[in-house]
Amino acid sequence: MSLDTLPDLRCLMMVDGTLFGHVEDASTLCPMEIRQGSALAPFETCDQAPITLFNPARRHDFDASDLPRKTSSRPAEETPGDVYACWVNHLPDWALQGSDTVQLMINRHDRPCEVFLNAPINIPDVQEGMVFEALLAVHRANAQLCLRLVDPISGKEETLRFPFDGAHSGGAHPSGYAQVRQPLPDRFSACRIELSIEYLGHSGQDKQTEPFLFLADICVRQDATEHDQLSILRPEWLLGDTPQQQGQWIKAPLPAALVPGQGISVTLGGQTYPFTPMSKPDFTVRENYGHTLVCASAQGMDLLLCIDGQHVAPVRINRNDTIIRIPNRFLTGHVRHLSLKDRSGCVTLFEQQQLMPAIVTPGDVMQRESTAPFPATLFAQTPLRYAGLKAILENAGPETDLAQLAHALHTVEGGHENIKLLPLCFPTVEKPDVSVIIPAHNGIELTYLALCSLLLAQNDASFEVIVVDDGSTDETRALETLVQGINVVRNRTPSGSSAPAMRARNRHAAPTWRS
């Protein structure tokens, strides 16, 4: 839509759930409103220009597009890959969320070399407070980042070097990186920043493994620490750009949550103008583990991770799969509102109320590598086990074997790989309401685990237990000497027989017991 068709509106931008417009005289335009479906919100004048808070020019990012083709080295390569290999966000576990990460592997690592990135950052007008920033990480290398600062107007030059710190190995979070901050020289009118990496030698014990170097979030920006929450937002200009003429700013909140492909309309005076802020992308959250999201996308996008309404971090979505890890400070075991929005913070691509686990180690791994007791929040079955124990205690009598219950609880929490086979005893029932039939062929640990689970389950209905030993060759052959009060039916050879159904004494036999 052209500005020529919108004489009353000089520009229109949205950021942080608010729509801003610039007009010559708001008093001559009535009504002034925004419609989103059936919802409506009126515009009102605002004194402060939104660009003073949301300044898209405060940051000059390093252009990593097509970087592997731009790089070169000294000594020069005879064939590609002789000296080094370069990628951007190619190794997902070693890419910083919300940023481009340059990943450099030194192939000829027995001698020094220098790799030139050949993608300078150009600052046409150096202003007070401008700072060069980068995050550095390294594996098995002595190396340094070389900055060559050139003022193209005066011809002045300055070269700076920053060593890579082996204590920082990188990853998806900023805590894995060492930060470099270098103010631009005050005497420069303009600045061209050229970057290279000087590899000095291998520092690891395994000299056969290639060294890696990582550079992430490379940029020049104004120091804006007081506006951290706002500085990660990027205004979305729906119409025009920063106005130069005198006039008035107007603003209105978006009437409802905006999703991709959804349209809005702006009414000024007697004219209504339709806009679609964001077309619907081919994007989905393919897997959600509570602490990690796996996103699939057909195109690259810059999004914003938001938790409980807070703008947490920018996220760079690459083509195919992108892994987003929730910052540790939010993994408290509580339910939180999680969303992914566009960089303006207005369009929601994904949102969900979800439990963010305080323990991210999977339960089966903890069972295998550790011993019970485990944290109560680890297993989804914990609430059911707690309810079962309450019911058992409420109905406990002199015959209740509390020591056996404690052993059964320890067993089910420890998993089948940590079984300690102690004697069990089930009550004898003359006329059971239900027959529980457990097929077994070897794997006594799994059978024992099932029996312990039954001991922990308080039931109003009486039951008997029938174990079908289908030709086992392990300790299952002596199960009845270990567990009292159960019936064991044995097949000498594996046959999958339904004979135990004939032994059941319950009032109702299920004919499809094996399924």
Short mmCIF file of C-alpha atoms in Angstrom, two decimals, residues 24-407:
data_model
loop_
_atom_site.label_atom_id
_atom_site.label_comp_id
_atom_site.label_asym_id
_atom_site.label_seq_id
_atom_site.Cartn_x
_atom_site.Cartn_y
_atom_site.Cartn_z
CA GLU A 24 -0.48 15.97 10.62
CA ASP A 25 -3.34 16.94 12.96
CA ALA A 26 -5.21 14.33 15.00
CA SER A 27 -8.02 16.75 15.89
CA THR A 28 -9.25 16.75 12.28
CA LEU A 29 -9.55 12.95 12.13
CA CYS A 30 -12.59 11.42 13.77
CA PRO A 31 -13.05 8.57 14.35
CA MET A 32 -9.51 7.23 14.87
CA GLU A 33 -9.64 3.53 15.65
CA ILE A 34 -8.22 0.11 14.90
CA ARG A 35 -10.40 -2.93 14.23
CA GLN A 36 -9.35 -6.53 14.59
CA GLY A 37 -12.26 -8.76 13.68
CA SER A 38 -15.14 -7.59 15.84
CA ALA A 39 -12.83 -6.02 18.46
CA LEU A 40 -12.10 -2.28 18.40
CA ALA A 41 -9.63 0.06 20.10
CA PRO A 42 -9.51 3.88 19.74
CA PHE A 43 -6.36 5.83 18.92
CA GLU A 44 -5.17 8.55 21.28
CA THR A 45 -2.41 11.10 20.90
CA CYS A 46 0.92 10.45 22.60
CA ASP A 47 3.62 12.95 23.49
CA GLN A 48 6.67 10.73 23.17
CA ALA A 49 7.78 9.47 19.77
CA PRO A 50 7.99 5.66 19.93
CA ILE A 51 11.28 5.62 18.05
CA THR A 52 13.00 7.13 21.10
CA LEU A 53 12.30 3.85 22.92
CA PHE A 54 12.35 1.39 20.04
CA ASN A 55 15.23 2.47 17.86
CA PRO A 56 15.98 -0.05 15.10
CA ALA A 57 19.19 1.80 14.21
CA ARG A 58 20.77 1.43 17.64
CA ARG A 59 22.36 -1.89 16.57
CA HIS A 60 24.52 -2.70 13.53
CA ASP A 61 24.68 -6.49 13.10
CA PHE A 62 27.46 -8.45 11.46
CA ASP A 63 26.22 -9.76 8.09
CA ALA A 64 26.76 -13.53 8.22
CA SER A 65 24.80 -14.28 5.05
CA ASP A 66 26.80 -16.47 2.68
CA LEU A 67 29.80 -16.07 5.00
CA PRO A 68 31.52 -19.41 4.17
CA ARG A 69 31.93 -18.23 0.56
CA LYS A 70 33.37 -14.88 1.62
CA THR A 71 36.10 -16.15 3.95
CA SER A 72 39.74 -16.61 3.03
CA SER A 73 42.92 -17.62 4.81
CA ARG A 74 46.64 -16.98 5.05
CA PRO A 75 48.31 -19.22 3.98
CA ALA A 76 45.79 -19.60 1.17
CA GLU A 77 44.06 -22.92 0.57
CA GLU A 78 45.00 -25.01 -2.46
CA THR A 79 41.62 -26.77 -2.29
CA PRO A 80 38.60 -25.83 -0.14
CA GLY A 81 38.91 -27.29 3.35
CA ASP A 82 42.69 -27.65 3.36
CA VAL A 83 43.21 -25.10 6.10
CA TYR A 84 39.79 -24.52 7.68
CA ALA A 85 36.03 -25.00 7.37
CA CYS A 86 33.51 -22.27 8.18
CA TRP A 87 29.77 -22.49 8.90
CA VAL A 88 27.05 -20.31 10.37
CA ASN A 89 24.65 -22.03 12.82
CA HIS A 90 25.53 -25.39 11.23
CA LEU A 91 26.12 -27.17 14.56
CA PRO A 92 22.88 -26.59 16.52
CA ASP A 93 24.32 -27.55 19.92
CA TRP A 94 27.04 -24.93 19.48
CA ALA A 95 24.89 -22.07 18.15
CA LEU A 96 23.76 -19.23 20.41
CA GLN A 97 20.00 -18.83 20.54
CA GLY A 98 18.70 -15.73 18.79
CA SER A 99 21.95 -14.94 17.04
CA ASP A 100 24.16 -15.97 14.15
CA THR A 101 27.11 -18.05 15.38
CA VAL A 102 30.21 -18.31 13.20
CA GLN A 103 31.66 -21.82 13.64
CA LEU A 104 35.25 -22.30 12.50
CA MET A 105 37.07 -25.64 12.37
CA ILE A 106 40.85 -25.60 11.85
CA ASN A 107 41.77 -28.58 9.66
CA ARG A 108 45.49 -27.86 9.27
CA HIS A 109 46.02 -27.41 12.99
CA ASP A 110 49.72 -28.24 13.25
CA ARG A 111 50.78 -24.74 12.15
CA PRO A 112 49.49 -21.16 12.62
CA CYS A 113 47.10 -19.53 10.18
CA GLU A 114 44.79 -16.53 9.90
CA VAL A 115 41.18 -16.71 8.67
CA PHE A 116 39.64 -13.51 7.30
CA LEU A 117 35.85 -13.20 7.58
CA ASN A 118 35.70 -10.56 4.80
CA ALA A 119 32.33 -9.16 5.94
CA PRO A 120 33.13 -5.76 7.46
CA ILE A 121 30.71 -3.83 9.65
CA ASN A 122 30.36 -0.31 8.25
CA ILE A 123 29.39 2.53 10.58
CA PRO A 124 28.83 5.68 8.46
CA ASP A 125 28.52 7.99 11.47
CA VAL A 126 30.33 7.11 14.69
CA GLN A 127 28.40 8.41 17.69
CA GLU A 128 29.30 8.65 21.34
CA GLY A 129 28.69 5.41 23.22
CA MET A 130 29.01 3.08 20.23
CA VAL A 131 30.53 -0.25 21.26
CA PHE A 132 31.70 -3.29 19.29
CA GLU A 133 30.50 -6.51 20.94
CA ALA A 134 31.06 -10.21 20.30
CA LEU A 135 30.85 -13.47 22.22
CA LEU A 136 33.82 -15.85 21.91
CA ALA A 137 34.25 -19.56 22.66
CA VAL A 138 36.88 -22.13 21.77
CA HIS A 139 37.70 -25.85 21.80
CA ARG A 140 41.34 -27.00 21.84
CA ALA A 141 42.93 -23.88 20.35
CA ASN A 142 45.18 -20.96 21.19
CA ALA A 143 43.76 -18.15 19.09
CA GLN A 144 42.79 -14.49 19.12
CA LEU A 145 40.20 -12.30 17.46
CA CYS A 146 41.78 -9.51 15.44
CA LEU A 147 39.85 -6.25 14.91
CA ARG A 148 41.08 -3.78 12.33
CA LEU A 149 39.30 -0.42 12.75
CA VAL A 150 39.56 1.93 9.79
CA ASP A 151 38.20 5.47 9.43
CA PRO A 152 37.57 5.74 5.67
CA ILE A 153 37.34 9.54 5.92
CA SER A 154 40.58 10.33 7.72
CA GLY A 155 42.45 7.14 6.86
CA LYS A 156 43.24 6.44 10.53
CA GLU A 157 43.64 2.80 11.52
CA GLU A 158 43.74 0.86 14.76
CA THR A 159 44.30 -2.89 15.29
CA LEU A 160 43.17 -4.70 18.43
CA ARG A 161 43.47 -8.35 19.48
CA PHE A 162 41.36 -10.33 21.97
CA PRO A 163 42.39 -13.86 23.06
CA PHE A 164 39.91 -16.72 23.06
CA ASP A 165 39.43 -18.08 26.59
CA GLY A 166 39.55 -21.88 26.84
CA ALA A 167 37.27 -21.74 29.91
CA HIS A 168 34.36 -20.81 27.62
CA SER A 169 33.26 -23.63 25.31
CA GLY A 170 30.13 -21.99 23.83
CA GLY A 171 26.73 -23.57 23.34
CA ALA A 172 23.16 -22.31 23.14
CA HIS A 173 23.33 -19.89 26.10
CA PRO A 174 25.38 -16.68 26.56
CA SER A 175 26.89 -18.07 29.78
CA GLY A 176 29.07 -20.36 27.65
CA TYR A 177 30.84 -17.43 25.98
CA ALA A 178 33.36 -14.77 26.90
CA GLN A 179 32.19 -11.27 25.99
CA VAL A 180 34.33 -8.78 24.08
CA ARG A 181 33.37 -5.09 24.37
CA GLN A 182 35.38 -2.43 22.61
CA PRO A 183 34.24 1.22 22.34
CA LEU A 184 34.75 2.74 18.91
CA PRO A 185 37.47 5.43 18.88
CA ASP A 186 36.13 8.92 19.62
CA ARG A 187 38.41 10.44 16.99
CA PHE A 188 36.78 8.39 14.21
CA SER A 189 34.08 10.07 12.11
CA ALA A 190 33.13 6.79 10.43
CA CYS A 191 34.37 3.26 10.97
CA ARG A 192 34.88 0.06 9.00
CA ILE A 193 35.44 -2.96 11.24
CA GLU A 194 37.30 -5.87 9.65
CA LEU A 195 37.47 -9.19 11.51
CA SER A 196 39.90 -12.08 11.33
CA ILE A 197 40.88 -14.99 13.57
CA GLU A 198 44.54 -15.69 14.23
CA TYR A 199 45.05 -19.38 15.04
CA LEU A 200 48.29 -19.87 16.99
CA GLY A 201 48.28 -23.57 17.82
CA HIS A 202 46.53 -26.65 19.21
CA SER A 203 45.96 -26.65 22.98
CA GLY A 204 44.19 -29.98 23.52
CA GLN A 205 45.69 -33.27 24.65
CA ASP A 206 44.22 -35.12 21.68
CA LYS A 207 46.19 -33.64 18.82
CA GLN A 208 44.16 -35.64 16.28
CA THR A 209 40.92 -33.79 17.08
CA GLU A 210 40.34 -30.54 15.21
CA PRO A 211 40.16 -27.25 17.13
CA PHE A 212 36.95 -25.20 16.92
CA LEU A 213 36.37 -21.47 17.39
CA PHE A 214 33.00 -19.76 17.81
CA LEU A 215 31.94 -16.11 17.38
CA ALA A 216 28.37 -15.16 18.22
CA ASP A 217 26.18 -12.05 18.40
CA ILE A 218 28.70 -9.83 16.59
CA CYS A 219 27.46 -6.24 16.40
CA VAL A 220 28.03 -2.56 17.05
CA ARG A 221 25.42 -0.84 19.19
CA GLN A 222 24.69 2.05 21.47
CA ASP A 223 24.95 1.22 25.14
CA ALA A 224 21.30 0.74 26.14
CA THR A 225 21.36 -1.15 29.41
CA GLU A 226 18.40 0.77 30.86
CA HIS A 227 16.17 -0.41 28.04
CA ASP A 228 17.16 -4.09 27.95
CA GLN A 229 13.54 -5.26 27.76
CA LEU A 230 12.77 -2.84 24.93
CA SER A 231 16.05 -3.07 23.05
CA ILE A 232 15.44 -6.65 21.90
CA LEU A 233 12.20 -5.55 20.23
CA ARG A 234 12.26 -4.46 16.60
CA PRO A 235 9.42 -2.23 15.38
CA GLU A 236 7.47 -3.57 12.41
CA TRP A 237 6.85 -0.74 9.95
CA LEU A 238 3.55 -1.44 8.23
CA LEU A 239 3.68 1.81 6.30
CA GLY A 240 6.40 4.35 5.62
CA ASP A 241 9.34 5.01 7.92
CA THR A 242 10.47 7.54 10.50
CA PRO A 243 8.63 10.80 9.64
CA GLN A 244 10.63 13.97 9.06
CA GLN A 245 7.70 16.44 9.07
CA GLN A 246 6.04 18.06 12.05
CA GLY A 247 2.88 16.38 13.27
CA GLN A 248 1.42 14.19 16.00
CA TRP A 249 1.96 10.61 17.07
CA ILE A 250 -1.12 8.54 17.83
CA LYS A 251 -1.26 5.12 19.44
CA ALA A 252 -3.74 2.32 20.13
CA PRO A 253 -3.35 -1.10 21.75
CA LEU A 254 -4.04 -4.11 19.57
CA PRO A 255 -7.60 -5.13 20.52
CA ALA A 256 -6.72 -8.83 20.75
CA ALA A 257 -3.84 -11.24 20.33
CA LEU A 258 -2.61 -11.15 16.74
CA VAL A 259 -1.70 -14.34 14.87
CA PRO A 260 -0.01 -14.81 11.47
CA GLY A 261 -2.31 -14.23 8.51
CA GLN A 262 -4.78 -12.18 10.56
CA GLY A 263 -5.73 -8.76 9.25
CA ILE A 264 -6.39 -5.46 10.98
CA SER A 265 -7.94 -2.23 9.68
CA VAL A 266 -7.18 1.36 10.63
CA THR A 267 -9.93 3.99 10.39
CA LEU A 268 -8.94 7.67 10.23
CA GLY A 269 -11.74 10.13 9.56
CA GLY A 270 -13.90 8.57 6.90
CA GLN A 271 -11.22 6.29 5.44
CA THR A 272 -10.48 2.68 6.43
CA TYR A 273 -7.19 1.03 5.49
CA PRO A 274 -6.59 -2.76 5.74
CA PHE A 275 -3.24 -4.30 6.74
CA THR A 276 -1.94 -7.84 7.25
CA PRO A 277 1.05 -7.44 9.59
CA MET A 278 2.43 -10.95 9.02
CA SER A 279 1.60 -13.61 6.46
CA LYS A 280 1.24 -17.16 7.74
CA PRO A 281 4.63 -18.94 7.65
CA ASP A 282 5.28 -22.66 7.30
CA PHE A 283 6.30 -22.97 10.96
CA THR A 284 5.45 -25.34 13.77
CA VAL A 285 6.76 -26.40 17.18
CA ARG A 286 7.37 -30.05 16.36
CA GLU A 287 8.35 -31.23 19.84
CA ASN A 288 7.99 -29.71 23.30
CA TYR A 289 9.89 -31.27 26.20
CA GLY A 290 9.00 -28.59 28.73
CA HIS A 291 12.60 -27.37 28.91
CA THR A 292 13.35 -27.52 25.16
CA LEU A 293 11.38 -26.72 22.00
CA VAL A 294 12.14 -28.21 18.58
CA CYS A 295 10.83 -25.91 15.84
CA ALA A 296 10.43 -26.80 12.17
CA SER A 297 10.31 -24.03 9.59
CA ALA A 298 10.48 -23.75 5.82
CA GLN A 299 12.20 -20.36 6.04
CA GLY A 300 14.51 -18.44 8.33
CA MET A 301 12.88 -16.06 10.82
CA ASP A 302 13.79 -13.86 13.76
CA LEU A 303 11.44 -14.48 16.69
CA LEU A 304 11.18 -13.54 20.33
CA LEU A 305 10.97 -15.98 23.24
CA CYS A 306 8.49 -14.70 25.85
CA ILE A 307 7.71 -16.24 29.24
CA ASP A 308 4.92 -14.95 31.49
CA GLY A 309 4.70 -11.79 29.39
CA GLN A 310 8.42 -11.04 29.73
CA HIS A 311 10.59 -10.62 26.62
CA VAL A 312 13.32 -13.14 27.40
CA ALA A 313 15.56 -13.47 24.36
CA PRO A 314 15.66 -13.13 20.58
CA VAL A 315 15.63 -16.46 18.76
CA ARG A 316 16.94 -17.13 15.27
CA ILE A 317 14.82 -19.76 13.49
CA ASN A 318 16.70 -21.52 10.70
CA ARG A 319 15.33 -23.62 7.90
CA ASN A 320 14.40 -27.16 8.96
CA ASP A 321 14.86 -27.79 12.71
CA THR A 322 15.84 -25.24 15.35
CA ILE A 323 16.33 -26.14 19.02
CA ILE A 324 15.28 -23.57 21.64
CA ARG A 325 16.28 -24.22 25.24
CA ILE A 326 14.40 -22.49 28.05
CA PRO A 327 16.79 -20.48 30.28
CA ASN A 328 17.56 -22.21 33.56
CA ARG A 329 16.08 -19.42 35.70
CA PHE A 330 12.59 -20.36 34.47
CA LEU A 331 12.94 -24.11 35.15
CA THR A 332 11.37 -24.07 38.60
CA GLY A 333 8.77 -26.82 38.36
CA HIS A 334 5.91 -24.34 37.94
CA VAL A 335 3.41 -23.77 35.14
CA ARG A 336 4.30 -20.77 32.99
CA HIS A 337 2.92 -19.09 29.89
CA LEU A 338 5.35 -19.65 27.02
CA SER A 339 5.09 -17.94 23.64
CA LEU A 340 7.07 -17.30 20.48
CA LYS A 341 6.37 -13.92 18.85
CA ASP A 342 7.71 -11.91 15.96
CA ARG A 343 10.48 -9.46 16.85
CA SER A 344 7.97 -6.63 17.28
CA GLY A 345 6.36 -8.60 20.11
CA CYS A 346 2.92 -8.29 18.49
CA VAL A 347 2.27 -11.45 16.43
CA THR A 348 2.10 -14.75 18.33
CA LEU A 349 3.22 -17.81 16.38
CA PHE A 350 3.05 -20.26 19.31
CA GLU A 351 1.80 -20.11 22.87
CA GLN A 352 1.07 -22.62 25.59
CA GLN A 353 0.65 -22.92 29.33
CA GLN A 354 3.17 -25.57 30.29
CA LEU A 355 4.97 -27.10 33.22
CA MET A 356 8.64 -26.18 33.14
CA PRO A 357 10.46 -28.95 35.00
CA ALA A 358 12.90 -28.21 37.78
CA ILE A 359 14.75 -31.43 36.88
CA VAL A 360 15.67 -31.90 33.23
CA THR A 361 17.44 -35.26 33.59
CA PRO A 362 15.05 -37.93 32.22
CA GLY A 363 13.69 -40.33 34.81
CA ASP A 364 15.05 -43.44 33.08
CA VAL A 365 18.55 -41.94 32.99
CA MET A 366 18.42 -41.08 36.69
CA GLN A 367 17.20 -44.59 37.50
CA ARG A 368 20.02 -46.11 35.48
CA GLU A 369 22.83 -43.87 36.70
CA SER A 370 21.74 -43.21 40.28
CA THR A 371 19.82 -44.80 43.13
CA ALA A 372 16.50 -44.11 44.84
CA PRO A 373 15.08 -42.15 46.57
CA PHE A 374 14.57 -39.66 43.75
CA PRO A 375 13.00 -36.18 43.78
CA ALA A 376 9.22 -36.41 43.99
CA THR A 377 8.73 -34.21 40.91
CA LEU A 378 10.72 -36.55 38.65
CA PHE A 379 7.98 -39.04 37.76
CA ALA A 380 4.53 -38.45 36.36
CA GLN A 381 3.29 -41.40 38.47
CA THR A 382 4.26 -39.74 41.76
CA PRO A 383 0.80 -38.18 42.43
CA LEU A 384 -0.87 -41.56 41.81
CA ARG A 385 1.57 -43.33 44.12
CA TYR A 386 0.99 -40.72 46.81
CA ALA A 387 -2.79 -41.14 46.49
CA GLY A 388 -2.37 -44.92 46.66
CA LEU A 389 -0.27 -44.73 49.82
CA LYS A 390 -2.84 -42.43 51.46
CA ALA A 391 -5.60 -44.91 50.65
CA ILE A 392 -3.54 -47.81 52.03
CA LEU A 393 -2.84 -45.96 55.29
CA GLU A 394 -6.51 -44.98 55.66
CA ASN A 395 -7.49 -48.64 55.38
CA ALA A 396 -4.49 -50.10 57.21
CA GLY A 397 -4.98 -52.82 59.80
CA PRO A 398 -2.74 -55.02 61.97
CA GLU A 399 -2.00 -57.20 58.94
CA THR A 400 -0.65 -54.29 56.84
CA ASP A 401 3.06 -54.85 56.17
CA LEU A 402 4.53 -51.34 56.12
CA ALA A 403 8.08 -52.60 55.59
CA GLN A 404 6.94 -54.44 52.46
CA LEU A 405 5.20 -51.28 51.20
CA ALA A 406 8.40 -49.27 51.73
CA HIS A 407 10.39 -51.85 49.75
#
